[in-house]
Coordinates of C-alpha atoms and ligand atoms in Angstrom, one line a residue:
Chain W
M1323 CA 72.0 11.7 -55.9
I1324 CA 73.7 12.7 -59.2
K1325 CA 76.1 10.1 -60.4
T1326 CA 78.8 10.6 -63.0
D1327 CA 82.3 9.4 -64.1
I1328 CA 84.0 12.8 -63.6
L1329 CA 82.6 15.4 -61.4
I1330 CA 84.0 18.8 -62.4
I1331 CA 84.0 21.6 -60.0
G1332 CA 84.0 24.9 -62.0
A1333 CA 82.4 25.5 -65.3
G1334 CA 85.0 27.9 -66.6
P1335 CA 86.8 27.2 -69.9
T1336 CA 88.9 24.5 -68.4
G1337 CA 86.0 22.6 -66.9
L1338 CA 84.0 23.0 -70.1
F1339 CA 86.8 21.6 -72.3
T1340 CA 87.2 18.7 -69.9
V1341 CA 83.7 17.6 -71.0
F1342 CA 84.9 17.2 -74.5
E1343 CA 88.2 15.4 -73.8
A1344 CA 86.5 13.1 -71.3
G1345 CA 83.7 12.4 -73.9
L1346 CA 86.3 11.1 -76.4
L1347 CA 87.2 8.5 -73.8
K1348 CA 83.5 7.7 -73.2
L1349 CA 83.6 9.2 -69.7
K1350 CA 80.5 11.2 -68.6
C1351 CA 80.9 14.6 -66.8
H1352 CA 78.8 16.7 -64.5
L1353 CA 79.8 20.2 -63.6
I1354 CA 79.1 22.3 -60.5
D1355 CA 79.4 26.1 -60.5
A1356 CA 78.6 28.7 -57.9
L1357 CA 77.6 31.1 -60.7
P1358 CA 74.2 30.8 -62.4
Q1359 CA 75.8 30.5 -65.8
P1360 CA 78.8 28.6 -67.3
G1361 CA 82.0 30.3 -68.5
G1362 CA 83.9 31.2 -65.4
Q1363 CA 86.0 34.4 -65.6
C1364 CA 85.2 34.6 -69.3
S1365 CA 81.5 35.1 -68.8
E1366 CA 81.6 36.8 -65.4
L1367 CA 84.4 39.3 -65.8
Y1368 CA 84.9 40.0 -69.5
P1369 CA 82.3 38.4 -71.9
K1370 CA 82.5 41.3 -74.4
K1371 CA 86.3 41.5 -74.5
P1372 CA 88.3 39.9 -77.3
I1373 CA 91.0 37.2 -76.5
Y1374 CA 93.9 37.0 -78.9
D1375 CA 95.8 34.0 -77.7
I1376 CA 93.5 31.1 -78.3
P1377 CA 95.3 29.0 -80.9
G1378 CA 93.5 29.1 -84.2
F1379 CA 91.4 32.1 -83.3
P1380 CA 93.2 35.4 -84.2
E1381 CA 90.4 37.1 -82.1
I1382 CA 87.4 35.7 -80.2
L1383 CA 85.1 37.3 -77.7
A1384 CA 85.3 35.6 -74.3
G1385 CA 81.5 35.1 -74.4
D1386 CA 81.8 33.5 -77.8
L1387 CA 84.5 31.2 -76.6
T1388 CA 82.2 30.0 -73.8
S1389 CA 79.4 29.4 -76.3
N1390 CA 81.7 27.5 -78.6
L1391 CA 83.0 25.3 -75.7
L1392 CA 79.4 24.5 -74.7
E1393 CA 78.6 23.6 -78.3
Q1394 CA 81.7 21.4 -78.6
G1395 CA 80.8 19.6 -75.3
K1396 CA 77.1 19.3 -76.0
Q1397 CA 77.4 16.0 -77.8
F1398 CA 78.7 14.4 -74.6
Q1399 CA 75.6 15.5 -72.7
P1400 CA 77.2 17.0 -69.6
G1401 CA 75.0 17.6 -66.5
F1402 CA 75.1 20.9 -64.7
T1403 CA 74.4 22.0 -61.1
L1404 CA 74.6 25.8 -61.4
G1405 CA 74.2 28.5 -58.8
E1406 CA 75.5 26.1 -56.1
R1407 CA 79.0 26.0 -54.4
A1408 CA 80.7 22.7 -53.8
E1409 CA 81.1 22.7 -50.1
T1410 CA 82.1 19.3 -48.7
I1411 CA 83.7 16.2 -49.9
E1412 CA 83.5 12.7 -48.5
K1413 CA 85.7 9.7 -49.5
L1414 CA 83.8 6.4 -49.6
E1415 CA 85.4 3.0 -48.9
D1416 CA 85.6 2.1 -52.6
G1417 CA 87.7 5.2 -53.3
S1418 CA 84.9 7.2 -54.9
F1419 CA 83.7 10.6 -53.6
I1420 CA 80.5 12.4 -52.6
V1421 CA 80.5 16.2 -53.1
T1422 CA 77.7 18.2 -51.5
T1423 CA 76.9 21.7 -52.4
N1424 CA 75.8 24.6 -50.1
K1425 CA 72.2 23.8 -51.1
G1426 CA 72.6 20.1 -50.1
T1427 CA 72.7 18.7 -53.7
Q1428 CA 74.8 15.5 -53.6
H1429 CA 77.0 14.2 -56.4
H1430 CA 78.8 10.9 -56.5
A1431 CA 81.8 10.2 -58.8
P1432 CA 85.0 8.1 -58.8
I1433 CA 87.0 11.1 -60.2
I1434 CA 86.9 14.7 -59.1
A1435 CA 88.4 17.4 -61.3
I1436 CA 88.7 20.7 -59.5
A1437 CA 88.6 23.4 -62.2
G1438 CA 87.7 26.2 -59.8
G1439 CA 89.9 29.0 -61.2
L1440 CA 90.4 31.8 -58.8
G1441 CA 87.7 30.3 -56.6
S1442 CA 84.0 30.6 -56.4
F1443 CA 82.7 34.1 -57.0
E1444 CA 81.2 35.6 -53.8
P1445 CA 79.4 38.9 -53.5
R1446 CA 81.5 41.8 -52.3
K1447 CA 79.9 42.8 -49.0
P1448 CA 79.8 46.5 -47.8
Q1449 CA 81.4 46.9 -44.5
L1450 CA 78.3 47.5 -42.4
E1451 CA 77.8 46.5 -38.8
N1452 CA 75.7 43.3 -38.3
I1453 CA 75.4 42.8 -42.1
D1454 CA 75.6 39.0 -41.7
M1455 CA 72.6 39.0 -39.3
Y1456 CA 70.4 40.5 -42.0
E1457 CA 71.4 38.1 -44.8
D1458 CA 68.3 36.3 -46.0
N1459 CA 66.3 38.5 -43.6
G1460 CA 65.6 41.2 -46.1
L1461 CA 69.2 41.6 -47.3
A1462 CA 70.2 39.8 -50.5
Y1463 CA 73.3 40.0 -52.8
F1464 CA 71.5 38.3 -55.7
I1465 CA 68.0 38.5 -56.8
K1466 CA 66.7 35.0 -57.5
D1467 CA 63.0 35.6 -57.4
P1468 CA 61.9 39.2 -58.0
E1469 CA 58.4 38.4 -56.8
V1470 CA 59.8 38.3 -53.3
Y1471 CA 59.9 42.1 -53.6
R1472 CA 56.3 42.6 -54.7
D1473 CA 54.8 45.6 -53.0
K1474 CA 57.8 46.0 -50.7
K1475 CA 60.0 49.0 -50.1
V1476 CA 63.4 48.2 -51.7
V1477 CA 66.7 49.9 -51.3
I1478 CA 69.4 49.1 -53.9
S1479 CA 73.0 50.3 -53.6
G1480 CA 75.7 50.3 -56.3
G1481 CA 76.5 52.1 -59.5
G1482 CA 77.0 49.4 -62.1
D1483 CA 74.8 47.5 -64.6
S1484 CA 73.2 45.2 -62.0
A1485 CA 72.1 48.1 -59.8
L1486 CA 70.6 49.8 -62.8
D1487 CA 69.0 46.8 -64.3
W1488 CA 67.4 45.6 -61.0
S1489 CA 66.2 49.1 -60.2
I1490 CA 64.4 49.2 -63.6
Y1491 CA 62.9 45.7 -63.1
L1492 CA 61.8 46.2 -59.6
A1493 CA 60.2 49.6 -60.4
D1494 CA 57.2 47.7 -61.7
V1495 CA 57.2 45.1 -58.8
A1496 CA 58.1 46.9 -55.6
S1497 CA 56.0 49.6 -54.0
E1498 CA 59.1 51.8 -53.7
V1499 CA 62.6 51.6 -55.2
T1500 CA 65.4 53.7 -53.9
L1501 CA 68.8 53.6 -55.6
I1502 CA 71.8 54.9 -53.7
H1503 CA 75.2 55.4 -55.2
R1504 CA 78.4 57.1 -54.1
R1505 CA 78.6 59.2 -57.3
N1506 CA 76.2 61.1 -59.4
E1507 CA 77.4 59.1 -62.5
F1508 CA 76.5 55.5 -63.1
R1509 CA 78.5 53.1 -65.2
G1510 CA 76.3 50.9 -67.2
A1511 CA 74.7 50.5 -70.6
L1512 CA 73.6 53.9 -71.9
D1513 CA 70.0 52.8 -72.4
S1514 CA 69.8 51.5 -68.8
V1515 CA 71.1 54.9 -67.5
E1516 CA 68.5 56.7 -69.6
R1517 CA 65.7 54.4 -68.5
V1518 CA 66.5 55.0 -64.8
Q1519 CA 66.5 58.7 -65.5
E1520 CA 63.0 58.4 -67.1
L1521 CA 61.7 56.3 -64.1
K1522 CA 63.1 58.9 -61.7
L1523 CA 61.2 61.7 -63.5
I1524 CA 57.9 59.8 -63.1
N1525 CA 58.7 59.0 -59.4
K1526 CA 59.0 55.3 -60.0
I1527 CA 62.6 55.3 -58.7
N1528 CA 64.1 57.5 -56.0
I1529 CA 67.8 58.2 -56.5
I1530 CA 70.0 59.5 -53.8
T1531 CA 73.5 60.5 -54.9
P1532 CA 76.3 61.0 -54.0
A1533 CA 75.4 59.1 -50.9
E1534 CA 76.3 56.0 -48.9
I1535 CA 74.4 53.5 -46.8
T1536 CA 76.0 53.8 -43.4
A1537 CA 73.9 51.6 -41.1
L1538 CA 71.2 48.9 -41.2
H1539 CA 68.2 48.8 -38.9
G1540 CA 65.7 46.2 -37.7
E1541 CA 65.4 43.8 -34.8
T1542 CA 65.6 40.6 -36.7
K1543 CA 65.1 41.7 -40.3
I1544 CA 65.7 44.8 -42.4
E1545 CA 63.3 47.6 -41.4
G1546 CA 65.3 50.6 -42.5
V1547 CA 68.7 51.9 -43.6
S1548 CA 70.7 55.0 -42.8
V1549 CA 71.8 57.1 -45.7
T1550 CA 74.6 59.6 -45.4
K1551 CA 74.7 62.5 -48.0
D1552 CA 76.8 65.6 -47.7
G1553 CA 77.7 64.7 -44.1
E1554 CA 74.0 64.4 -43.1
T1555 CA 72.5 61.1 -42.2
K1556 CA 68.8 60.2 -42.4
T1557 CA 67.0 56.9 -42.0
I1558 CA 64.7 55.6 -44.6
E1559 CA 62.2 52.8 -44.2
A1560 CA 62.9 49.6 -46.1
D1561 CA 61.7 46.0 -46.2
A1562 CA 64.7 44.9 -48.3
F1563 CA 68.3 46.0 -49.0
I1564 CA 70.1 44.8 -52.0
P1565 CA 73.8 45.8 -52.2
L1566 CA 75.2 45.2 -55.7
F1567 CA 79.0 45.7 -55.6
G1568 CA 80.1 42.9 -57.9
L1569 CA 81.8 39.6 -57.1
S1570 CA 85.1 38.6 -55.8
P1571 CA 86.6 35.1 -56.1
K1572 CA 87.6 33.2 -53.0
L1573 CA 89.1 29.7 -52.9
G1574 CA 86.5 29.0 -50.2
P1575 CA 85.6 25.6 -48.9
I1576 CA 87.9 23.7 -51.3
G1577 CA 90.8 25.1 -49.2
D1578 CA 89.6 22.8 -46.4
W1579 CA 89.5 19.5 -48.3
G1580 CA 92.9 18.3 -47.1
L1581 CA 94.6 19.3 -50.4
E1582 CA 98.1 20.7 -50.4
I1583 CA 97.7 24.4 -51.0
E1584 CA 100.4 26.9 -52.0
K1585 CA 99.9 30.5 -52.9
N1586 CA 96.1 30.2 -52.8
A1587 CA 96.3 27.4 -55.3
I1588 CA 96.3 23.6 -55.3
K1589 CA 99.6 21.8 -55.7
V1590 CA 99.6 19.1 -58.4
D1591 CA 101.9 16.6 -60.0
T1592 CA 102.6 17.8 -63.6
V1593 CA 102.5 14.2 -64.9
D1594 CA 98.7 14.2 -64.8
Y1595 CA 97.6 17.2 -62.6
Q1596 CA 96.6 14.9 -59.7
T1597 CA 96.6 16.4 -56.2
N1598 CA 97.9 14.8 -53.1
I1599 CA 94.6 12.9 -52.8
P1600 CA 94.5 10.1 -55.4
G1601 CA 91.4 10.5 -57.6
I1602 CA 91.2 14.3 -57.1
Y1603 CA 92.7 16.3 -59.9
A1604 CA 93.2 20.1 -60.1
I1605 CA 93.3 21.8 -63.5
G1606 CA 93.4 25.4 -64.9
D1607 CA 93.9 28.5 -62.8
V1608 CA 93.2 26.7 -59.6
N1609 CA 96.4 24.7 -59.6
T1610 CA 100.1 25.5 -59.1
Y1611 CA 103.3 23.8 -60.1
E1612 CA 106.7 25.0 -61.1
G1613 CA 106.4 27.2 -64.1
K1614 CA 102.6 27.5 -63.9
L1615 CA 100.9 30.0 -66.3
K1616 CA 97.3 31.0 -65.7
L1617 CA 96.2 31.0 -69.3
I1618 CA 93.2 29.4 -71.0
L1619 CA 95.3 27.3 -73.3
C1620 CA 97.3 25.9 -70.4
G1621 CA 94.0 24.8 -68.7
F1622 CA 93.0 23.0 -72.0
H1623 CA 96.3 21.1 -72.0
E1624 CA 96.0 20.2 -68.4
A1625 CA 92.4 19.0 -68.9
T1626 CA 93.6 16.7 -71.7
L1627 CA 96.3 15.0 -69.7
M1628 CA 94.1 14.7 -66.7
C1629 CA 91.4 12.9 -68.7
Q1630 CA 93.9 10.3 -69.9
S1631 CA 95.0 9.7 -66.4
A1632 CA 91.4 9.4 -65.1
Y1633 CA 90.7 6.9 -67.9
K1634 CA 93.6 4.7 -66.7
R1635 CA 92.4 5.0 -63.1
L1636 CA 89.0 3.9 -64.0
N1637 CA 90.1 1.1 -66.5
P1638 CA 93.3 -0.3 -64.9
G1639 CA 93.5 -3.3 -67.2
K1640 CA 92.8 -1.5 -70.5
K1641 CA 95.3 0.1 -72.7
Y1642 CA 94.3 3.3 -74.4
V1643 CA 95.9 4.4 -77.6
L1644 CA 95.7 8.1 -78.4
K1645 CA 93.6 8.7 -81.5
Y1646 CA 93.3 11.8 -83.6
T1647 CA 89.8 13.0 -84.0
T1648 CA 90.5 13.6 -87.7
V1649 CA 91.1 9.8 -88.0
S1650 CA 88.7 8.3 -85.5
G1651 CA 85.9 10.9 -85.7
I1652 CA 83.7 11.5 -82.7
N1653 CA 80.9 9.4 -81.4
G1654 CA 78.7 11.7 -79.3
F1655 CA 76.7 10.2 -76.4
D1656 CA 73.6 11.6 -78.1
G1657 CA 74.0 9.1 -81.0
S1658 CA 75.7 11.7 -83.3
R1659 CA 78.7 10.7 -85.3
K1660 CA 81.2 13.1 -86.8
E1661 CA 83.7 11.9 -89.3
S1662 CA 86.0 13.5 -91.8
P1663 CA 84.9 12.7 -95.4
K1664 CA 86.9 9.9 -97.0
A1665 CA 88.3 10.4 -100.5
V1666 CA 87.0 7.9 -103.1
V1667 CA 89.7 5.4 -103.7
K1668 CA 89.8 4.4 -107.3
A1669 CA 91.3 1.2 -108.5
I1670 CA 94.3 1.7 -110.6
V1671 CA 94.5 -0.7 -113.5
Chain T
M59 CA 116.1 55.8 -67.5
Q60 CA 115.6 52.0 -67.5
D61 CA 114.4 51.3 -63.9
V62 CA 112.6 53.5 -61.3
T63 CA 112.6 53.0 -57.6
I64 CA 109.2 52.5 -55.9
H65 CA 108.4 52.2 -52.2
I66 CA 105.5 49.9 -51.5
T67 CA 103.9 49.3 -48.1
D68 CA 102.1 45.9 -48.2
R69 CA 98.8 45.0 -46.4
D70 CA 100.8 43.9 -43.3
G71 CA 102.4 47.3 -43.0
E72 CA 105.8 46.1 -44.2
K73 CA 107.7 48.4 -46.4
H74 CA 109.5 47.2 -49.6
T75 CA 111.7 49.1 -52.0
V76 CA 111.6 47.7 -55.5
L77 CA 113.0 48.4 -58.9
A78 CA 110.5 48.7 -61.8
P79 CA 111.4 48.7 -65.5
T80 CA 110.1 51.6 -67.6
D81 CA 110.5 49.8 -70.9
M82 CA 108.3 46.8 -70.6
A83 CA 104.8 48.4 -70.7
M84 CA 104.2 47.3 -67.1
N85 CA 101.8 48.9 -64.7
L86 CA 102.1 49.3 -60.9
M87 CA 99.8 46.3 -60.2
E88 CA 102.0 44.0 -62.3
I89 CA 105.0 45.2 -60.4
I90 CA 103.3 44.4 -57.0
R91 CA 102.4 41.0 -58.4
S92 CA 105.8 40.2 -59.8
Y93 CA 107.5 41.0 -56.4
E94 CA 104.7 38.9 -54.7
L95 CA 103.9 41.7 -52.3
A96 CA 100.3 40.5 -52.0
P97 CA 99.1 36.9 -52.0
E98 CA 98.0 35.3 -55.3
G99 CA 94.3 35.8 -55.9
T100 CA 94.1 38.9 -53.8
I101 CA 95.4 41.4 -56.4
G102 CA 94.9 41.9 -60.1
I103 CA 91.8 39.8 -60.3
C104 CA 90.4 41.5 -63.4
G105 CA 93.8 41.4 -65.1
G106 CA 94.2 45.1 -64.9
M107 CA 91.0 46.3 -66.6
A108 CA 89.8 48.7 -63.8
M109 CA 87.0 46.2 -63.2
C110 CA 87.7 44.8 -59.7
A111 CA 89.5 47.3 -57.4
S112 CA 91.6 44.5 -55.9
C113 CA 94.7 46.5 -56.8
Q114 CA 93.6 49.7 -55.0
C115 CA 96.5 51.6 -53.4
Y116 CA 97.0 54.9 -51.6
V117 CA 99.6 57.3 -53.1
T118 CA 101.3 58.7 -50.1
S119 CA 104.1 60.7 -51.8
K120 CA 103.6 64.0 -53.6
H121 CA 104.2 62.7 -57.1
R122 CA 102.1 64.1 -59.9
I123 CA 101.1 60.9 -61.8
N124 CA 98.8 60.3 -64.7
T125 CA 95.3 61.6 -64.2
M126 CA 92.4 59.2 -63.7
E127 CA 90.3 58.0 -66.7
D128 CA 86.5 57.7 -66.3
E129 CA 86.7 53.9 -65.9
E130 CA 89.1 54.2 -62.9
E131 CA 87.0 56.9 -61.3
A132 CA 83.8 54.8 -61.7
M133 CA 85.4 51.7 -60.2
L134 CA 86.8 53.6 -57.3
S135 CA 83.3 55.1 -56.7
E136 CA 82.1 51.5 -56.1
A137 CA 85.1 50.2 -54.2
F138 CA 85.4 50.0 -50.4
N139 CA 88.0 51.7 -48.2
V140 CA 88.4 54.5 -50.7
K141 CA 90.4 57.7 -49.6
N142 CA 91.2 60.9 -51.4
N143 CA 94.6 59.5 -52.5
S144 CA 93.2 56.2 -53.7
R145 CA 94.2 54.9 -57.2
L146 CA 93.9 51.6 -59.0
S147 CA 97.5 50.5 -59.4
C148 CA 96.7 48.8 -62.6
Q149 CA 95.9 52.1 -64.2
I150 CA 99.3 53.6 -63.3
P151 CA 101.8 52.9 -66.1
I152 CA 105.5 52.6 -65.0
S153 CA 107.4 55.6 -66.3
D154 CA 110.2 57.9 -65.3
I155 CA 107.8 60.2 -63.4
L156 CA 107.2 57.5 -60.8
N157 CA 110.8 57.4 -59.5
E158 CA 110.7 57.3 -55.6
L159 CA 106.9 57.0 -55.6
E160 CA 105.5 55.8 -52.3
I161 CA 102.3 53.8 -52.1
E162 CA 100.4 51.7 -49.6
L163 CA 98.2 48.8 -50.6
A164 CA 94.5 49.2 -49.6
P165 CA 93.0 46.4 -47.5
E166 CA 91.8 43.3 -49.4
C167 CA 88.1 43.4 -50.2
Ligands
LIG2329 C1 90.1 40.4 -67.5 C2 90.8 39.2 -67.8 C3 91.3 39.0 -69.0 C4 91.9 37.7 -69.4 N1 92.4 37.6 -70.6 C5 93.0 36.4 -70.9 C6 93.5 36.1 -72.2 O1 93.5 37.1 -73.1 N2 94.0 34.9 -72.5 C7 94.1 33.9 -71.6 O2 94.5 32.8 -71.9 N3 93.6 34.1 -70.4 C8 93.1 35.3 -70.0 N4 92.6 35.5 -68.7 C9 92.7 34.4 -67.8 C10 91.6 33.4 -68.0 O3 90.4 34.0 -67.9 C11 91.8 32.2 -67.0 O4 93.0 31.6 -67.2 C12 90.7 31.2 -67.2 O5 89.4 31.8 -67.1 C13 90.9 30.1 -66.3 O6 89.9 29.1 -66.5 P1 89.4 28.1 -65.4 O7 88.3 27.3 -66.1 O8 90.6 27.4 -64.9 O9 88.8 29.0 -64.2 P2 87.7 30.1 -64.1 O10 87.5 30.8 -65.4 O11 88.1 31.0 -63.0 O12 86.4 29.3 -63.7 C14 86.3 28.7 -62.5 C15 84.9 28.5 -62.1 O13 84.9 27.7 -60.9 C16 83.8 28.1 -60.1 N5 84.1 27.6 -58.7 C17 85.2 27.8 -58.0 N6 85.1 27.2 -56.8 C18 83.9 26.6 -56.8 C19 83.2 25.9 -55.8 N7 83.7 25.5 -54.6 N8 81.9 25.5 -56.1 C20 81.4 25.8 -57.3 N9 82.0 26.5 -58.3 C21 83.2 26.9 -58.0 C22 83.8 29.6 -60.2 O14 82.6 30.2 -59.9 C23 84.2 29.8 -61.7 O15 83.0 29.9 -62.5 C24 92.0 36.7 -68.4 C25 91.5 36.9 -67.1 C26 90.8 38.1 -66.8 C27 90.3 38.3 -65.5
LIG2330 S1 93.4 44.7 -61.3 FE1 91.3 44.9 -61.3 S2 91.0 47.0 -61.0 FE2 93.1 46.8 -61.1

């Protein structure tokens, strides 16, 4: 079981900054995220777009902001459980919590900070009959281990970067790759589009456009798919079907944790962003209160106040005096120490 | 003209008539959000960048509105429940030509 002081659900900008603010108070953090990489919306939706309203940065790419936040928090050695969704929560008699992910990983902490943004990013599923039945039986929305597709007949659908990139990758692994898209045009990096074109010319990838998958076949697992093009439908043999239509965020299991929810978000007290369950906080885009703004800088502010409150909860007798990092410096958990240089004081005689 | 009138049918089939300002650089998705015609988190997920299709709508009146850019067309080609009159509402700027426009929100995806 993973043990920590503050368990953060969501590794978006708010969750990542919490690591730093908690670290200043000597509190250790562990983050869970459903996505395989940290950064939340910044890395999933717009890593290459500039943000203009981060104080002190006239312009910064969302991906660079994520890297900077990771660098800033690194000295406080956060732990990560990535690619897993926080699913259930259990309150123990001593008031602490156990959070279990969809993969069964358990985390124990006295403080939970939900920084889940718009929710966990879930794959957008095409509306095909019995699609759920085939999930993990030849149908996958993410490719975790490409070797699974070695010497198999694979059908990929979608027209974006993921569909192009995986078609290219699997062309050397699978026995047959068929890429199906509703348009003749693909939207992706130019070199990927060109590479797919080259692979098509040497028959390493079959492309069917403009076409759509209209049915899935197989008793218990994918054995074929129906493809409709120009009103005509034909069935092609397949061992695997990979629909790649992007991700859509859903509040998901957190919505069933007994927290007060309003407008798809968690209600909090603005004193410290605590929810209706003591010890569980909600910060960043996932919370709601009068006047709430879903902005990165608001998430940073909420994380800071939340950490102060968590410290008091964990150390009821101790008084904490707010210190400026410029004055007190930073003691990293890794033994590092950062301090502003002192001016030499000369005696005046 | 300062405001235009727009008729919006929400995902429950309920019709709403709203006023939209033409001088605030708003788009149709932002109007739908500001009148809370779709629950938080179900519309405008990508912030209006033609990257999510959560703001897809069907234009049901005969207005001649701005033509689609490549990005919108590409996103709609990957979206679900797409019809001939589908548009991404975030790609429709509010202007005088939209007065009395009628739209219907596409199902949530
Ligand atoms: C296109 C676009 C442009 C934007 N531009 C700006 C801008 O210019 N300035 C600005 O301030 N803001 C901007 N925003 C908003 C900004 O991105 C958000 O305010 C910010 O990302 C919120 O951070 P967060 O950490 O609270 O949540 P998120 O970034 O949403 O991160 C939440 C994370 O929690 C994870 N998660 C949720 N539930 C679970 C669960 N049960 N288990 C595991 N993981 C879970 C998700 O996978 C996600 O990674 C923009 C948003 C978009 C979409
Ligand atoms: S808000 Fe995402 S496409 Fe319009």
